[in-house]
Short mmCIF file of N, CA and C in Angstrom, two decimals:
data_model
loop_
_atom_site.label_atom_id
_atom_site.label_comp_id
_atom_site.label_asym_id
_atom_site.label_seq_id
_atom_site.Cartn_x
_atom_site.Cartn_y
_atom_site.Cartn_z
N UNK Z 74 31.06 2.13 -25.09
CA UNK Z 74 30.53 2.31 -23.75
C UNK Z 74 30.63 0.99 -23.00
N UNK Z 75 31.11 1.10 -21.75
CA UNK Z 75 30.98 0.02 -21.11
C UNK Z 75 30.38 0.01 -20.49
N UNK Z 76 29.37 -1.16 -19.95
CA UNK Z 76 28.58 -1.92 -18.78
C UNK Z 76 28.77 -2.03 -17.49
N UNK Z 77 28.15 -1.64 -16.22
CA UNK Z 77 29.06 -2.63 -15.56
C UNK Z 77 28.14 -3.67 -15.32
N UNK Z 78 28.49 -5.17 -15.44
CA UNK Z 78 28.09 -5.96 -15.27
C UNK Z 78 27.55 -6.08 -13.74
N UNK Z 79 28.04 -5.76 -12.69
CA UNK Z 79 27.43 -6.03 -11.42
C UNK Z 79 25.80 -5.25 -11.46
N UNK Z 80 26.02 -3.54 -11.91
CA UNK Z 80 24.70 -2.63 -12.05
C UNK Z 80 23.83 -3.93 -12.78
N UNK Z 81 24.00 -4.20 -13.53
CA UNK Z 81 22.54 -4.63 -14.80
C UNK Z 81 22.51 -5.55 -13.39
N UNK Z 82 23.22 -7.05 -13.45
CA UNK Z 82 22.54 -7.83 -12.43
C UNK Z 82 21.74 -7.33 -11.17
N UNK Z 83 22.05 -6.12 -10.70
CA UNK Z 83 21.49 -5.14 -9.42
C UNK Z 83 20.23 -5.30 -9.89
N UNK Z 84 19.96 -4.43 -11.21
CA UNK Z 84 18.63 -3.91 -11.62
C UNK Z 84 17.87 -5.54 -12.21
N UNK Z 85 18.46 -6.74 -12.66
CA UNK Z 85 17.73 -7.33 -13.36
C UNK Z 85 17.26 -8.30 -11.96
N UNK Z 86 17.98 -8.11 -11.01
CA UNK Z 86 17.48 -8.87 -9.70
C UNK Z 86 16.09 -8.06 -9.03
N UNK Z 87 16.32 -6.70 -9.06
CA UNK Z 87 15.00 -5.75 -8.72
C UNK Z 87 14.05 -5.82 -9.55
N UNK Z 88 13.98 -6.17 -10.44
CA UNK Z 88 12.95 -6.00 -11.32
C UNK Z 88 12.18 -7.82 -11.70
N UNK Z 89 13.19 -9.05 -11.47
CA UNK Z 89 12.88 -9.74 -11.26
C UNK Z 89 12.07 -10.11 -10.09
N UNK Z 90 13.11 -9.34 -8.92
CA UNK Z 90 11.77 -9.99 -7.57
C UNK Z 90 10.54 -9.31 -7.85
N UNK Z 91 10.50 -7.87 -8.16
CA UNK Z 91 9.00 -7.12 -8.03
C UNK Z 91 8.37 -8.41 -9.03
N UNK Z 92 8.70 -8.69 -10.18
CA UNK Z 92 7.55 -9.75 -10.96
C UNK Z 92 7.22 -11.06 -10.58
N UNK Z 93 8.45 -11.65 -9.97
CA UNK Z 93 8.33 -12.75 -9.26
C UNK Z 93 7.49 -13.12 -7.86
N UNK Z 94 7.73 -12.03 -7.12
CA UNK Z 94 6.75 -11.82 -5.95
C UNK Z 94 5.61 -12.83 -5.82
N UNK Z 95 4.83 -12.81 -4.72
CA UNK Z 95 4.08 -13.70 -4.66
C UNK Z 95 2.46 -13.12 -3.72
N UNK Z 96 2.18 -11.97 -4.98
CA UNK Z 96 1.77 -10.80 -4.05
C UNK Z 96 0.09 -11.71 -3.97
N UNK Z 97 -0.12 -11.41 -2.51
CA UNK Z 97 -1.37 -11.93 -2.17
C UNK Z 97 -2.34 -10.87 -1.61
N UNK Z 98 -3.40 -10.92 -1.87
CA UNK Z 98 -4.52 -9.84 -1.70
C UNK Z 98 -4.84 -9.75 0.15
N UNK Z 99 -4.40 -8.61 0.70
CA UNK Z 99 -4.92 -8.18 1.85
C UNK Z 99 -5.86 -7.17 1.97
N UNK Z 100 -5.69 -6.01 1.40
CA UNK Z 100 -7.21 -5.53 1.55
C UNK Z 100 -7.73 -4.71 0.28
N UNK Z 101 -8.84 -4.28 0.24
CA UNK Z 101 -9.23 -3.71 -1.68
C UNK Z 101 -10.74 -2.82 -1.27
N UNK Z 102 -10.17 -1.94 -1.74
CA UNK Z 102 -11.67 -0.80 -1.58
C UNK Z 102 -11.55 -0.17 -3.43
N UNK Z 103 -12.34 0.73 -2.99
CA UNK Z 103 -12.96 0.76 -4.72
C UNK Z 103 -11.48 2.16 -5.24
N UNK Z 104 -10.87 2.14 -4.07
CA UNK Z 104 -9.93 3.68 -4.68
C UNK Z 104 -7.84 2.39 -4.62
N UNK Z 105 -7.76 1.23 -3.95
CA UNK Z 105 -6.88 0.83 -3.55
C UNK Z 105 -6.71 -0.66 -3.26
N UNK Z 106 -5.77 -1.62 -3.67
CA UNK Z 106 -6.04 -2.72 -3.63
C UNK Z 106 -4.52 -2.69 -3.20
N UNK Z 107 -4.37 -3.29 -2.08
CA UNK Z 107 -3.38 -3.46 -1.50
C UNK Z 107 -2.87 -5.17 -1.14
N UNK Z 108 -1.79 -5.58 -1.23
CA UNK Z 108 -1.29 -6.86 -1.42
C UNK Z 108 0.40 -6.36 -0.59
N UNK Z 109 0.86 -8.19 0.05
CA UNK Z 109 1.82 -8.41 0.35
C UNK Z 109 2.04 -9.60 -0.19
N UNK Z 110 3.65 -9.76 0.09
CA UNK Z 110 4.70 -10.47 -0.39
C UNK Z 110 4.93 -11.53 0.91
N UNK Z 111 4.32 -12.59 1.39
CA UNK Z 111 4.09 -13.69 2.02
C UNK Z 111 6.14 -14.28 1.97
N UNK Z 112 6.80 -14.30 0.85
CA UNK Z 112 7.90 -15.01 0.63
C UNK Z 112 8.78 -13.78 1.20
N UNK Z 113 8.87 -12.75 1.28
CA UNK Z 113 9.58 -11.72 2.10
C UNK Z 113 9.60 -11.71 3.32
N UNK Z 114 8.29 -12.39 4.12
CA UNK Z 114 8.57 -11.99 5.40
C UNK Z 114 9.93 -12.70 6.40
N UNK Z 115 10.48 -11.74 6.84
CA UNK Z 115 11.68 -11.88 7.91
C UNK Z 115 11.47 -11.84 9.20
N UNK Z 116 11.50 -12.86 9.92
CA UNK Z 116 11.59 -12.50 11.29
C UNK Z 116 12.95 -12.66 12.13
N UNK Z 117 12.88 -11.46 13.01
CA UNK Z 117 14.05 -12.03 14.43
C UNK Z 117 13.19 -11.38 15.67
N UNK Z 118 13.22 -12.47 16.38
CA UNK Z 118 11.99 -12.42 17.63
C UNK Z 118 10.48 -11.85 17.38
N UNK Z 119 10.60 -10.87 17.69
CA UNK Z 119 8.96 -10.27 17.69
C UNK Z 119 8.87 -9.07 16.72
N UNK Z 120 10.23 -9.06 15.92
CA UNK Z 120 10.72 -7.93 14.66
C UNK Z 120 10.34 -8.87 13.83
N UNK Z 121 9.43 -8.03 12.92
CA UNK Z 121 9.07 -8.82 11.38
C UNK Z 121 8.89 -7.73 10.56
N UNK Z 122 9.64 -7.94 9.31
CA UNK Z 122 9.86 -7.16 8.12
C UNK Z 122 9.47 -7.71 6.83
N UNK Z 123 8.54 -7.02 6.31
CA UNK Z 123 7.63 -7.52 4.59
C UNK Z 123 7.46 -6.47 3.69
N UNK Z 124 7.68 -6.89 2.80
CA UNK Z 124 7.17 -5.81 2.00
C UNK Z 124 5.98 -6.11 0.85
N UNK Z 125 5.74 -5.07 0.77
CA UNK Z 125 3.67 -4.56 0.36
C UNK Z 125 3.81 -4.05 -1.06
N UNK Z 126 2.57 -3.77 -1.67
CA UNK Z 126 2.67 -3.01 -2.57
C UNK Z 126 0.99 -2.47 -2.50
N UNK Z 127 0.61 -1.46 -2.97
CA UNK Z 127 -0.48 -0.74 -2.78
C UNK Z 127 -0.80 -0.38 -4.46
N UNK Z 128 -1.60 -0.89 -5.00
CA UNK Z 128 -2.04 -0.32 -6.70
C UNK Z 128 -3.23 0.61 -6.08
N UNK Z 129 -3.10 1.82 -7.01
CA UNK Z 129 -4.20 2.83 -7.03
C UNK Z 129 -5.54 2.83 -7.90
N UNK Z 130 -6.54 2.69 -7.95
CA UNK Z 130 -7.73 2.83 -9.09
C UNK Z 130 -7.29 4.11 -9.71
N UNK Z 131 -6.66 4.93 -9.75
CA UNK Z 131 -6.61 5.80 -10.23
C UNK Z 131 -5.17 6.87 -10.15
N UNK Z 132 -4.51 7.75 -11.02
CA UNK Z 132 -3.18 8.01 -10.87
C UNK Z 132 -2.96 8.91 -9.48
N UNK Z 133 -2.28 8.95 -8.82
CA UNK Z 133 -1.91 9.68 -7.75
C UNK Z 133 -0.84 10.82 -8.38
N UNK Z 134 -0.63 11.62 -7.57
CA UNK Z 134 0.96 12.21 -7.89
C UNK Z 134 2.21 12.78 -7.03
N UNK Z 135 2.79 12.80 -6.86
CA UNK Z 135 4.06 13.12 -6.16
C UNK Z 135 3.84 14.84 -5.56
N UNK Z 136 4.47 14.96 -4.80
CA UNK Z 136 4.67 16.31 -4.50
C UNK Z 136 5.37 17.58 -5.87
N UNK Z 137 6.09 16.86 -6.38
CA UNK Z 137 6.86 17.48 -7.58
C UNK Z 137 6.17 17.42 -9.02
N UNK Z 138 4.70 16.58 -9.01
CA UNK Z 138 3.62 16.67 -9.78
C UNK Z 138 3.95 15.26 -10.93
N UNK Z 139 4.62 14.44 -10.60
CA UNK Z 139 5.01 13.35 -11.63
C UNK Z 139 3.71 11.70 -10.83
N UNK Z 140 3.28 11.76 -11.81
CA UNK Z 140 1.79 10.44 -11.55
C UNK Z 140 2.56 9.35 -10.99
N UNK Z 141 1.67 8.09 -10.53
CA UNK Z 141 1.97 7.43 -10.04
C UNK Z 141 1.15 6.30 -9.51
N UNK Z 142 1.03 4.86 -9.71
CA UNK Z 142 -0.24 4.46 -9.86
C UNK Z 142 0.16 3.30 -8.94
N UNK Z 143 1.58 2.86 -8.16
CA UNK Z 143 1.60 2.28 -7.11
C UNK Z 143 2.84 2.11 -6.01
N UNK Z 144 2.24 2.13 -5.56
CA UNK Z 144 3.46 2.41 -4.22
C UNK Z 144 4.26 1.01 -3.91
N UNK Z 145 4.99 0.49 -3.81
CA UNK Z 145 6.24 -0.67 -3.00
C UNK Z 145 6.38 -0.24 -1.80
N UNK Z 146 6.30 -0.30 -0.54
CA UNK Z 146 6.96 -0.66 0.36
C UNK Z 146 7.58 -1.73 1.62
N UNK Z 147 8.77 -1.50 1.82
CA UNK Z 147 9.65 -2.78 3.09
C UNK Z 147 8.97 -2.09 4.21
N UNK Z 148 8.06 -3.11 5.24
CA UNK Z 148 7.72 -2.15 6.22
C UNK Z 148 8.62 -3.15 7.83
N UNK Z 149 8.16 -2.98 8.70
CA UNK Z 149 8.82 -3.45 10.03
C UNK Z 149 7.69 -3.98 10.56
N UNK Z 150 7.47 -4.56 11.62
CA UNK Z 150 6.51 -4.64 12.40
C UNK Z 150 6.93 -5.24 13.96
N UNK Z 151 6.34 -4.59 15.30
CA UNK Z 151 6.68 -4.81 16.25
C UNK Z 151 6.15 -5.59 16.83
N UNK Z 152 5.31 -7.15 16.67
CA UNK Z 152 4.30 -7.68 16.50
C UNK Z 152 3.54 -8.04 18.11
N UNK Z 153 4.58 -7.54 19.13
CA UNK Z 153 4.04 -7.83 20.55
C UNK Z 153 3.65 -6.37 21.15
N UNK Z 154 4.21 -5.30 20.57
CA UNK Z 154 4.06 -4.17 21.21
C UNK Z 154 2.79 -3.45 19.76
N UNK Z 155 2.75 -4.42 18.70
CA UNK Z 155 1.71 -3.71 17.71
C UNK Z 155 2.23 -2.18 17.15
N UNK Z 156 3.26 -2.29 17.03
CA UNK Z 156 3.91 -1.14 16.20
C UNK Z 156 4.44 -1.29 14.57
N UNK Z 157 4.26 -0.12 13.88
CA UNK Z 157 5.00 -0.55 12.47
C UNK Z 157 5.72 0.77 12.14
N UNK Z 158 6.36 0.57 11.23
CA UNK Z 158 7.15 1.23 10.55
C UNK Z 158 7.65 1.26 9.25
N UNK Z 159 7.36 2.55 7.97
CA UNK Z 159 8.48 1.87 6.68
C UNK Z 159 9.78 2.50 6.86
N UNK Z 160 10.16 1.02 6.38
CA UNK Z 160 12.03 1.23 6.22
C UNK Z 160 12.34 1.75 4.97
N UNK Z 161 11.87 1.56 3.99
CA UNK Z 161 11.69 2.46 2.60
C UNK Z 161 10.18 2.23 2.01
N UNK Z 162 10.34 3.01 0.85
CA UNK Z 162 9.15 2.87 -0.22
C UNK Z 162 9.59 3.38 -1.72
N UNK Z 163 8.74 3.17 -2.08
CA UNK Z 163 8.90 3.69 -4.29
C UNK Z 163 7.57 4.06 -4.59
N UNK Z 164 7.74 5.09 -5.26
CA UNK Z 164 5.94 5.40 -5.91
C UNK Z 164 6.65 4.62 -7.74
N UNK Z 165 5.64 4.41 -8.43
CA UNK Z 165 5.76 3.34 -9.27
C UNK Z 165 4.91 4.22 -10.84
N UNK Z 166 5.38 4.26 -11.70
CA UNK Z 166 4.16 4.86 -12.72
C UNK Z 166 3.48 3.87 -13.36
N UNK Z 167 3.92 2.60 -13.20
CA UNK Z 167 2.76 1.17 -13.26
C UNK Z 167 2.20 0.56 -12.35
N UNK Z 168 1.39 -0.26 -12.78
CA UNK Z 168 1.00 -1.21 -11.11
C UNK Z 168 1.71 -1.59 -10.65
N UNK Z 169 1.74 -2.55 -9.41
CA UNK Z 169 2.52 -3.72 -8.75
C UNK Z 169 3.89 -3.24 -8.54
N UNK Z 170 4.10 -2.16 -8.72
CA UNK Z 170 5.71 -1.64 -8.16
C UNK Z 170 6.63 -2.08 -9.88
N UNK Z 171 5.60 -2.11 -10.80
CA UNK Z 171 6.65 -1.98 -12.11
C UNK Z 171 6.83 -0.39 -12.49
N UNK Z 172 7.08 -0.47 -13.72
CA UNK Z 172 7.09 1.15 -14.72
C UNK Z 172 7.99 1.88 -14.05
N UNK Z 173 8.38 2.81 -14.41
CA UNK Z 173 9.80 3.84 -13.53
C UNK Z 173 9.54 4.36 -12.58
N UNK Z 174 10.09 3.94 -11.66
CA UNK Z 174 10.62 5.12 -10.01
C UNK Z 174 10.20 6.45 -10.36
N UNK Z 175 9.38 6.64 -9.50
CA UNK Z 175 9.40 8.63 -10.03
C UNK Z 175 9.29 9.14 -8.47
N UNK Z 176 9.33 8.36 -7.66
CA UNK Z 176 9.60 8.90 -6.31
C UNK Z 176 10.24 7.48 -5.59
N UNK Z 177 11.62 7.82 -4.40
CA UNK Z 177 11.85 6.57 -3.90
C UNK Z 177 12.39 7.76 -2.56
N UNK Z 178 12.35 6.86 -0.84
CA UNK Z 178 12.81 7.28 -0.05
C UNK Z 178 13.32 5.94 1.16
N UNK Z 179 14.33 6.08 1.00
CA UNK Z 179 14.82 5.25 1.84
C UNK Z 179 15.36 5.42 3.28
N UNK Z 180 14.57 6.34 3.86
CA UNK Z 180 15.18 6.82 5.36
C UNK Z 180 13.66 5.98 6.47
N UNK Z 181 14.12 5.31 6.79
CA UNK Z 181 13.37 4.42 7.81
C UNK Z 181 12.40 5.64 8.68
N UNK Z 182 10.84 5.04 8.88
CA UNK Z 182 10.43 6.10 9.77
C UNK Z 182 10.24 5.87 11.04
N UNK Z 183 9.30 6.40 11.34
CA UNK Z 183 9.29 6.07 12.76
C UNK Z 183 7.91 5.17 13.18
N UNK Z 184 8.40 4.87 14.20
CA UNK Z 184 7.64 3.54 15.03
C UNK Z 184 5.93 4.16 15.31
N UNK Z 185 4.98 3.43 14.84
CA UNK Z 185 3.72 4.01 15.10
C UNK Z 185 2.36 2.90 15.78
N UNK Z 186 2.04 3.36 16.16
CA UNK Z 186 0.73 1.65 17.18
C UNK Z 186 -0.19 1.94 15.55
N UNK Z 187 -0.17 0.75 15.71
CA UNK Z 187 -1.18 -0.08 14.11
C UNK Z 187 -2.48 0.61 14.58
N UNK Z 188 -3.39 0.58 13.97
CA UNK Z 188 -4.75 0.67 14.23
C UNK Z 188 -5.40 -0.03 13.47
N UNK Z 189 -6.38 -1.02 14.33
CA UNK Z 189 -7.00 -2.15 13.32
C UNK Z 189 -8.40 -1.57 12.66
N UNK Z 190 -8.42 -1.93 11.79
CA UNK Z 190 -9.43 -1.64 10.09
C UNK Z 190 -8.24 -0.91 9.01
N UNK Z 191 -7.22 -0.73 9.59
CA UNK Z 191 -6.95 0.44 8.72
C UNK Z 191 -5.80 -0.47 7.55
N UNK Z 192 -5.34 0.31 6.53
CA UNK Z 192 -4.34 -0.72 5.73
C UNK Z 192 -3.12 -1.09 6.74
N UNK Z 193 -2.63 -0.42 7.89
CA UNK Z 193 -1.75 -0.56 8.35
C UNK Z 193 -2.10 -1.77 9.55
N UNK Z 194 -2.74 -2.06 9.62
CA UNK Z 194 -3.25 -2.86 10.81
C UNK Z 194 -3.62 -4.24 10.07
N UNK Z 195 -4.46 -3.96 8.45
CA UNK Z 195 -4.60 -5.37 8.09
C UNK Z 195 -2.71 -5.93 7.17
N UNK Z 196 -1.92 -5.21 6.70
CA UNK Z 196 -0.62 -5.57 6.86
C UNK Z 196 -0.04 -6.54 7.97
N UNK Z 197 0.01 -5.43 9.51
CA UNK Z 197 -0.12 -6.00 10.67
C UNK Z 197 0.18 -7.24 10.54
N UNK Z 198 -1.20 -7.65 10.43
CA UNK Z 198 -2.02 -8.75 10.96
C UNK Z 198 -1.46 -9.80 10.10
N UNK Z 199 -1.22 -9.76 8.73
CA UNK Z 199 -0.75 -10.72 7.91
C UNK Z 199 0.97 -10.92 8.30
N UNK Z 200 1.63 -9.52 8.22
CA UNK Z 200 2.57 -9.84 8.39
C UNK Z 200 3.47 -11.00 9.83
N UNK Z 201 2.45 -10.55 10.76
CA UNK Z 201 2.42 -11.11 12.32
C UNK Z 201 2.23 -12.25 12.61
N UNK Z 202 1.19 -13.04 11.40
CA UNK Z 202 0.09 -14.21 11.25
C UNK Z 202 -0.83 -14.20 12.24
N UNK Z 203 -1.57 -13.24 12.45
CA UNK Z 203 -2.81 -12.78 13.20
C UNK Z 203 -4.32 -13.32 12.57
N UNK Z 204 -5.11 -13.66 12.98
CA UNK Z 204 -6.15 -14.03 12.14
C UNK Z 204 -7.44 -13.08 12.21
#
């Protein structure tokens, strides 16, 4: 059987950044502890793109009934007009966006106004450097 050498490096680079990450605590209630990736963020003008990860206190599950205990996502942010968006996500059957993919969608959504308290608003705010 052969390898292909480019795939493994693909996967050993994905699986390196998720551990390498530099995930810092943004917000935590007793069902969800949610963290971003500070070394991801991208900006061009008032477009800023980071990606998150969300651990669950407890297993979630997919529409197709397969568990899942944390979500990854690349989100957008519109930081003058206060809009966000995910560009993808992964549901995770370990924490921190490890353990196997059992759900992934990569079709960008649509543009939505943040609302502040909410996880999407304290993202926001980090991703934006809002205080």
């Amino acid at each position: 059987m052969t390898i292909n050498k480019t795939a493994v490096g693909v996967v050993l680079a994905l699986v390196a950044g998720t551990a390498m990450a530099d995930w810092l605590p943004v917000k935590a209630d007793p069902k969800v502890r949610v963290m971003a990736d500070p070394g991801s963020i991208r900006r061009s003008g008032d477009i800023v793109t980071m990606w998150s990860v969300i651990n669950y206190t407890s297993p979630r599950k997919t529409e197709d009934d397969k568990a899942y205990l944390s979500s990854k996502q690349h989100l957008e942010y519109d930081c003058v007009d206060r809009l966000s968006r995910r560009l993808e996500f992964s549901r995770y059957s370990d924490l921190t966006g490890l353990g196997q993919v059992v759900y992934s969608n990569t079709n960008a959504g649509v543009w939505s106004p943040v609302a502040a308290g909410t996880v999407a608003g304290e993202l926001f705010k980090f991703a934006c450097g809002e205080k």
